[in-house]
Coordinates of C-alpha atoms in Angstrom, one line a residue:
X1 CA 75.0 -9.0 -53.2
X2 CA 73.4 -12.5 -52.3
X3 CA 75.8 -15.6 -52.5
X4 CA 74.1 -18.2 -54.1
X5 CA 76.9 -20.8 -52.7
X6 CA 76.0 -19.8 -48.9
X7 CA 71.6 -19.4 -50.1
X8 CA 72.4 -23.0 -51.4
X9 CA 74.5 -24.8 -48.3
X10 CA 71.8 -23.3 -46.2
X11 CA 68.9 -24.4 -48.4
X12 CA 70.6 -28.1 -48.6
X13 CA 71.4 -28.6 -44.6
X14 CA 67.8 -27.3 -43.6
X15 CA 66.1 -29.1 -46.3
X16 CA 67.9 -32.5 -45.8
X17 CA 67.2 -31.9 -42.0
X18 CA 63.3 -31.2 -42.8
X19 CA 63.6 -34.1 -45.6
X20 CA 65.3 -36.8 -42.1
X21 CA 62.8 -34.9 -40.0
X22 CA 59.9 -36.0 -42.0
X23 CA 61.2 -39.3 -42.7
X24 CA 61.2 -39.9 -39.0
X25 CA 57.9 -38.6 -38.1
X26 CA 56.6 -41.2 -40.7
X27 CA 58.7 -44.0 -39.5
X28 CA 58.0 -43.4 -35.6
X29 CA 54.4 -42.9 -36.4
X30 CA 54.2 -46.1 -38.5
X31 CA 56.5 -47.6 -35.6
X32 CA 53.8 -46.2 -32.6
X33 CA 50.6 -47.9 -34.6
X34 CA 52.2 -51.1 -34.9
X35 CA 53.4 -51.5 -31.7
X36 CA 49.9 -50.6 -30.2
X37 CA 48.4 -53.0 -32.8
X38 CA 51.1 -56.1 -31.8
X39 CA 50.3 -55.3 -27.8
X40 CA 46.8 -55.6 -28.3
X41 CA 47.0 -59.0 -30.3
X42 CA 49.3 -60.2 -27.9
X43 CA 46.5 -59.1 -25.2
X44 CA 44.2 -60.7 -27.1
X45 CA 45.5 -64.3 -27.4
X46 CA 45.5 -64.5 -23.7
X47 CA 42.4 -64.9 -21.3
X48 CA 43.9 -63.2 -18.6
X49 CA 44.2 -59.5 -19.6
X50 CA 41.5 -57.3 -19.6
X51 CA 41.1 -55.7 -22.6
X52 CA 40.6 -52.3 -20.9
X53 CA 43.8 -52.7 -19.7
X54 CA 45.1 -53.7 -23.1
X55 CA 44.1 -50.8 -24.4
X56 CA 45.4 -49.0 -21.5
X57 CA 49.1 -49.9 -22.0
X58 CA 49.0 -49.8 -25.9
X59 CA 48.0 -46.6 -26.0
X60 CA 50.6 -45.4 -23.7
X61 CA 53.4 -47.4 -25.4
X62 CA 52.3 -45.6 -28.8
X63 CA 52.6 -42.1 -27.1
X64 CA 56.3 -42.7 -25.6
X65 CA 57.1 -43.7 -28.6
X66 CA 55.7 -40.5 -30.4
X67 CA 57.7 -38.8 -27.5
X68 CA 60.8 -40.3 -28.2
X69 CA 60.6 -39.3 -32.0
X70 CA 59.5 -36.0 -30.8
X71 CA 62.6 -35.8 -29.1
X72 CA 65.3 -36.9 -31.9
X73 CA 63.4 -34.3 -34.6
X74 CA 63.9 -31.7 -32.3
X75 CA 67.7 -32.4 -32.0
X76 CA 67.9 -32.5 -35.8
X77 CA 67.1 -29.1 -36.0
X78 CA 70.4 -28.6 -33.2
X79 CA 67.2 -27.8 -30.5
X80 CA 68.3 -28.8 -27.2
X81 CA 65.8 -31.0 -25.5
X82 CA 67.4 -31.0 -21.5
X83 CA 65.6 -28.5 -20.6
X84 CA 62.7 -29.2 -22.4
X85 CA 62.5 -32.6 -20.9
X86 CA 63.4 -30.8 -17.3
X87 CA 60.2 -28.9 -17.8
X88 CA 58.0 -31.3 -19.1
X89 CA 59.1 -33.1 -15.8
X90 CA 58.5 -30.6 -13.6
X91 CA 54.7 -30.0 -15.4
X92 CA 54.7 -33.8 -14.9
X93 CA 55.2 -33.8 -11.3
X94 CA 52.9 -31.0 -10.7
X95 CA 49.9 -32.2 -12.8
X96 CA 50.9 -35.3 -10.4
X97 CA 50.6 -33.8 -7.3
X98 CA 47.2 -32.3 -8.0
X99 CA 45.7 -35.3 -9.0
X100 CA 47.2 -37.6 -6.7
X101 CA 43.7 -39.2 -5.8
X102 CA 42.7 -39.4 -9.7
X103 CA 46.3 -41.1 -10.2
X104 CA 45.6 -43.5 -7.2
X105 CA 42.2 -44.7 -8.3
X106 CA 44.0 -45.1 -11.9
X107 CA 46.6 -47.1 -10.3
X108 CA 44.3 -49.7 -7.8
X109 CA 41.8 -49.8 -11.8
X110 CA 45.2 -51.4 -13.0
X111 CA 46.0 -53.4 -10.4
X112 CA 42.2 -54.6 -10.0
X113 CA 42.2 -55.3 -13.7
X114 CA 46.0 -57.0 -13.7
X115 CA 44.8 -59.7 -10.2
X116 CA 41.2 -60.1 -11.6
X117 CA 40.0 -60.6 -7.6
X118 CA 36.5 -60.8 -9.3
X119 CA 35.0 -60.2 -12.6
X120 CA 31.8 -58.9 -14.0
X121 CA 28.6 -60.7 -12.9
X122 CA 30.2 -61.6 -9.5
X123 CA 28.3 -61.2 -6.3
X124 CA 30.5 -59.4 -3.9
X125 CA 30.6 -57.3 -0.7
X126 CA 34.0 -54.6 -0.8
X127 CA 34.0 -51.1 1.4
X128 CA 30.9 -51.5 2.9
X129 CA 28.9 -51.7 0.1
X130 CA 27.2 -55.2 -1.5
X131 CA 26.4 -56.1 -5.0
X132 CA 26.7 -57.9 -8.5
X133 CA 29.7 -56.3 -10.4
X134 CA 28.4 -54.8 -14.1
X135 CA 31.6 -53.0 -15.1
X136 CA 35.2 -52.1 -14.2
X137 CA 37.3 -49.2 -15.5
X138 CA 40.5 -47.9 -14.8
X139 CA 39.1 -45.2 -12.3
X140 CA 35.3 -46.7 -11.5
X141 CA 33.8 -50.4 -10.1
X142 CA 30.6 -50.3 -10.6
X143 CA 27.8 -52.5 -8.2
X144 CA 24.3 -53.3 -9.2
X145 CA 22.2 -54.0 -5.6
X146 CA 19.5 -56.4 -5.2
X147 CA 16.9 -53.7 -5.3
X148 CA 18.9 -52.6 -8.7
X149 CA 20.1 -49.6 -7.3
X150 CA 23.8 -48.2 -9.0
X151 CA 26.7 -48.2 -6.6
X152 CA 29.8 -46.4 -8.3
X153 CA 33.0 -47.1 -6.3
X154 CA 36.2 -45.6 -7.0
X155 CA 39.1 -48.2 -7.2
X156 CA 41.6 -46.5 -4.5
X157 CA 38.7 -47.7 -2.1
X158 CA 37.8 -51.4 -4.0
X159 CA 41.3 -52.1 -3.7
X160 CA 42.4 -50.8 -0.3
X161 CA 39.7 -52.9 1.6
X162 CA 38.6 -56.7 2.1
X163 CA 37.2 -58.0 -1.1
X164 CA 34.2 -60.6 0.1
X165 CA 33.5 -62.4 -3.6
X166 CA 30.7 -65.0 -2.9
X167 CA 31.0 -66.2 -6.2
X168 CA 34.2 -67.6 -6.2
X169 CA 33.6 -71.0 -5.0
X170 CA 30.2 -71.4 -6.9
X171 CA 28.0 -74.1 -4.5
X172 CA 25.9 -74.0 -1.8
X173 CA 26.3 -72.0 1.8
X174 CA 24.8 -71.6 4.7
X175 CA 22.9 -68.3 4.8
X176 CA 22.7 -67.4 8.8
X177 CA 20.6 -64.6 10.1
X178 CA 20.2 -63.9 13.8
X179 CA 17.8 -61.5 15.4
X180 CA 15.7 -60.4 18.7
X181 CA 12.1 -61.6 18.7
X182 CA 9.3 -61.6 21.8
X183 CA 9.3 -65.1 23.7
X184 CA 6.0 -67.6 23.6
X185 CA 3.6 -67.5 21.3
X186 CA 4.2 -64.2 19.5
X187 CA 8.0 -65.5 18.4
X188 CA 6.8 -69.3 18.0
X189 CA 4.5 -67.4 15.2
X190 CA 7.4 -65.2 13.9
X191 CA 9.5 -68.5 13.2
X192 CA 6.7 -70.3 11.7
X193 CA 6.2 -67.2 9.5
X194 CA 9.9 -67.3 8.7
X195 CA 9.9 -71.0 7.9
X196 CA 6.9 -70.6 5.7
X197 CA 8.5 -68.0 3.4
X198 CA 11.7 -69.6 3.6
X199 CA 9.9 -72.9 1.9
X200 CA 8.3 -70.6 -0.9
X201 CA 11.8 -68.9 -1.9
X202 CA 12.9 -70.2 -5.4
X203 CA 16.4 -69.9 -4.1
X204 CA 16.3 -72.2 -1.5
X205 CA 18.3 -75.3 -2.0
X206 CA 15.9 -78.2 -3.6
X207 CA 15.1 -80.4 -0.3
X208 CA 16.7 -78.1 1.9
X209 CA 15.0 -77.7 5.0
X210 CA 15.1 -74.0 6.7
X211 CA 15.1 -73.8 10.8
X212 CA 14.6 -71.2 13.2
X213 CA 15.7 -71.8 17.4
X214 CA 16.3 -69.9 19.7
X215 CA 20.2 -69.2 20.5
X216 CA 20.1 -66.7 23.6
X217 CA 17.9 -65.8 26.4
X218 CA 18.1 -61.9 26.1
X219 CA 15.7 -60.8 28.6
X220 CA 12.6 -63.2 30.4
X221 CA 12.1 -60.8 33.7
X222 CA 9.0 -59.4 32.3
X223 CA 6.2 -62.2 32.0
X224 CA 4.6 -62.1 28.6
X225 CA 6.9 -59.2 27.3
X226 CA 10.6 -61.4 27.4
X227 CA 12.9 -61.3 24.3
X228 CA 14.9 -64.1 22.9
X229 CA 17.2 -64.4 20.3
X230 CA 16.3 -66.4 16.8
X231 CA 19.0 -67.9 14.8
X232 CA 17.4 -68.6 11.5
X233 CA 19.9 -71.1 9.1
X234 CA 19.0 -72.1 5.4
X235 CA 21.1 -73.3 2.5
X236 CA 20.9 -71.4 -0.4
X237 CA 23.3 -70.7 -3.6
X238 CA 26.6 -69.0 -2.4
X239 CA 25.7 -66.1 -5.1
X240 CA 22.5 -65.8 -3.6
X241 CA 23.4 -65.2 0.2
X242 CA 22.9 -61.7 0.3
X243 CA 19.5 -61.5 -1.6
X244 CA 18.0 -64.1 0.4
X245 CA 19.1 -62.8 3.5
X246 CA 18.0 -59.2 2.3
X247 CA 14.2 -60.5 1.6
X248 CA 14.3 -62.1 5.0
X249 CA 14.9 -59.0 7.1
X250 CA 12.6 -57.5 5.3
X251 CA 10.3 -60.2 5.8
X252 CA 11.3 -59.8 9.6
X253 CA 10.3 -56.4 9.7
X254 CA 7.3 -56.8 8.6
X255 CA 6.3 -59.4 10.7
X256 CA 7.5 -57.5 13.8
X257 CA 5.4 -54.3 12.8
X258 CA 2.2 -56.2 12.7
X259 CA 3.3 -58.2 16.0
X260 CA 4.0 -54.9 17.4
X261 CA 0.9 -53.1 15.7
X262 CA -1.5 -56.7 17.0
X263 CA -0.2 -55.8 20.8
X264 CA -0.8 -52.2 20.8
X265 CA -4.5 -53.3 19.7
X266 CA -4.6 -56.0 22.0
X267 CA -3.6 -53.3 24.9
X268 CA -5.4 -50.6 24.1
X269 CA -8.7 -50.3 27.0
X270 CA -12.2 -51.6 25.8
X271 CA -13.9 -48.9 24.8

């Protein structure tokens, strides 16, 4: 025979746990989206914090909070959580583990975005590799070169070596190239070349005046065949150091191959 009393007590402690669990989910969800919503507009009102770390730590803040409420449902029901959270820990620490180089780019993305040691549109030279920054994520920096090529950097590496940021002090600088060159005539023409397309580069500073000497005597024991070195010095914007002295080794090379190309000619037998 059933007993009503007992059907009844059981009915009214299961459904005033479902009725609290309920009321709880609603209250830690409405608790989750407005903590997410204050972080951000507290992000917000300040210069400093990158809004892709804004979201970044709102997010997460909303989902411990989901987990906490998670947590206290499950113990109205009498379910105990220890060893669900020992679990969950050890899944944690495993899923850790395996994506320890994942989780360290994540961490140098925060840390990149929390010090700000340069921002987007800065020209910059980091692990070997130079360019204008165009974005930064949590787990990517990403480069655009002079000859607007993509370099994708992860952040363990931006972070873990020198940072050069040319665009800090904004200004002028003195871009410096040195390289070998024949002695007499040939390398007089080189620098005059150099000078000449140094003069016609929109990026040179306005009255500036380019030079070109020689700084070292590298080899003079062959007459009409020595080598010297050439210093060249110009002052151009600080953010344009590294395209300016990209165009002029390429301007170099060019030179050389037709000095080199005009003495092959100039040796070859009379035919």
């Amino acid at each position: 025979m059933i007993n009503f009393d007992n059907l009844w007590a059981l009915f009214a402690f299961y459904g005033l746990n479902a009725l609290y669990a309920f009321v709880l989910l609603g209250l830690g969800w409405w608790l989750a989206r407005f903590i997410e919503r204050w972080l951000l507009r507290l992000a917000g009102r300040s210069r400093h914090v990158d809004p892709t770390i804004a979201d970044f730590l709102a997010s997460l803040m909303r989902y411990l909070v989901l987990a906490v409420v998670v947590i206290a449902v499950l113990q109205i029901f009498g379910i105990q959580t220890t060893s669900l959270v020992a679990v969950l820990g050890a899944a944690s620490l495993a899923i850790g583990l395996a994506l320890q180089g994942t989780l360290s780019n994540l961490a140098a993305g925060v840390m990149l975005l929390i010090f700000r040691p340069f921002k987007i549109g800065d020209a910059v030279e980091v692990a070997g590799k130079a360019g204008t920054v165009r974005s930064l994520s949590l787990f990517m920096t990403e480069l655009v070169t002079p000859a607007n090529v993509q370099v994708l950097l992860p952040n363990g590496s931006v972070w873990g070596a020198a940072i050069v940021n040319t665009s800090t002090y904004p200004g002028l600088a003195k871009m410096e190239l040195t390289f070998p060159a024949p002695a007499g005539p040939a390398g007089e023409d080189l620098a005059r070349d150099i000078v000449a397309a140094l003069k016609a580069d929109p990026r040179l500073a306005p009255g500036a005046e380019p030079s070109v000497a020689v700084s070292k005597l590298v080899d003079l024991s062959k007459p009409g065949a020595g080598v010297v070195e050439l210093t060249v010095t110009a002052a151009v914007a600080t953010a344009d150091v590294g395209a300016v002295k990209t165009a002029l080794m390429q301007r170099i090379n060019a030179s050389m191959g037709r000095l080199t190309a005009g003495g092959l000619a100039s040796d070859a037998p009379a035919s």
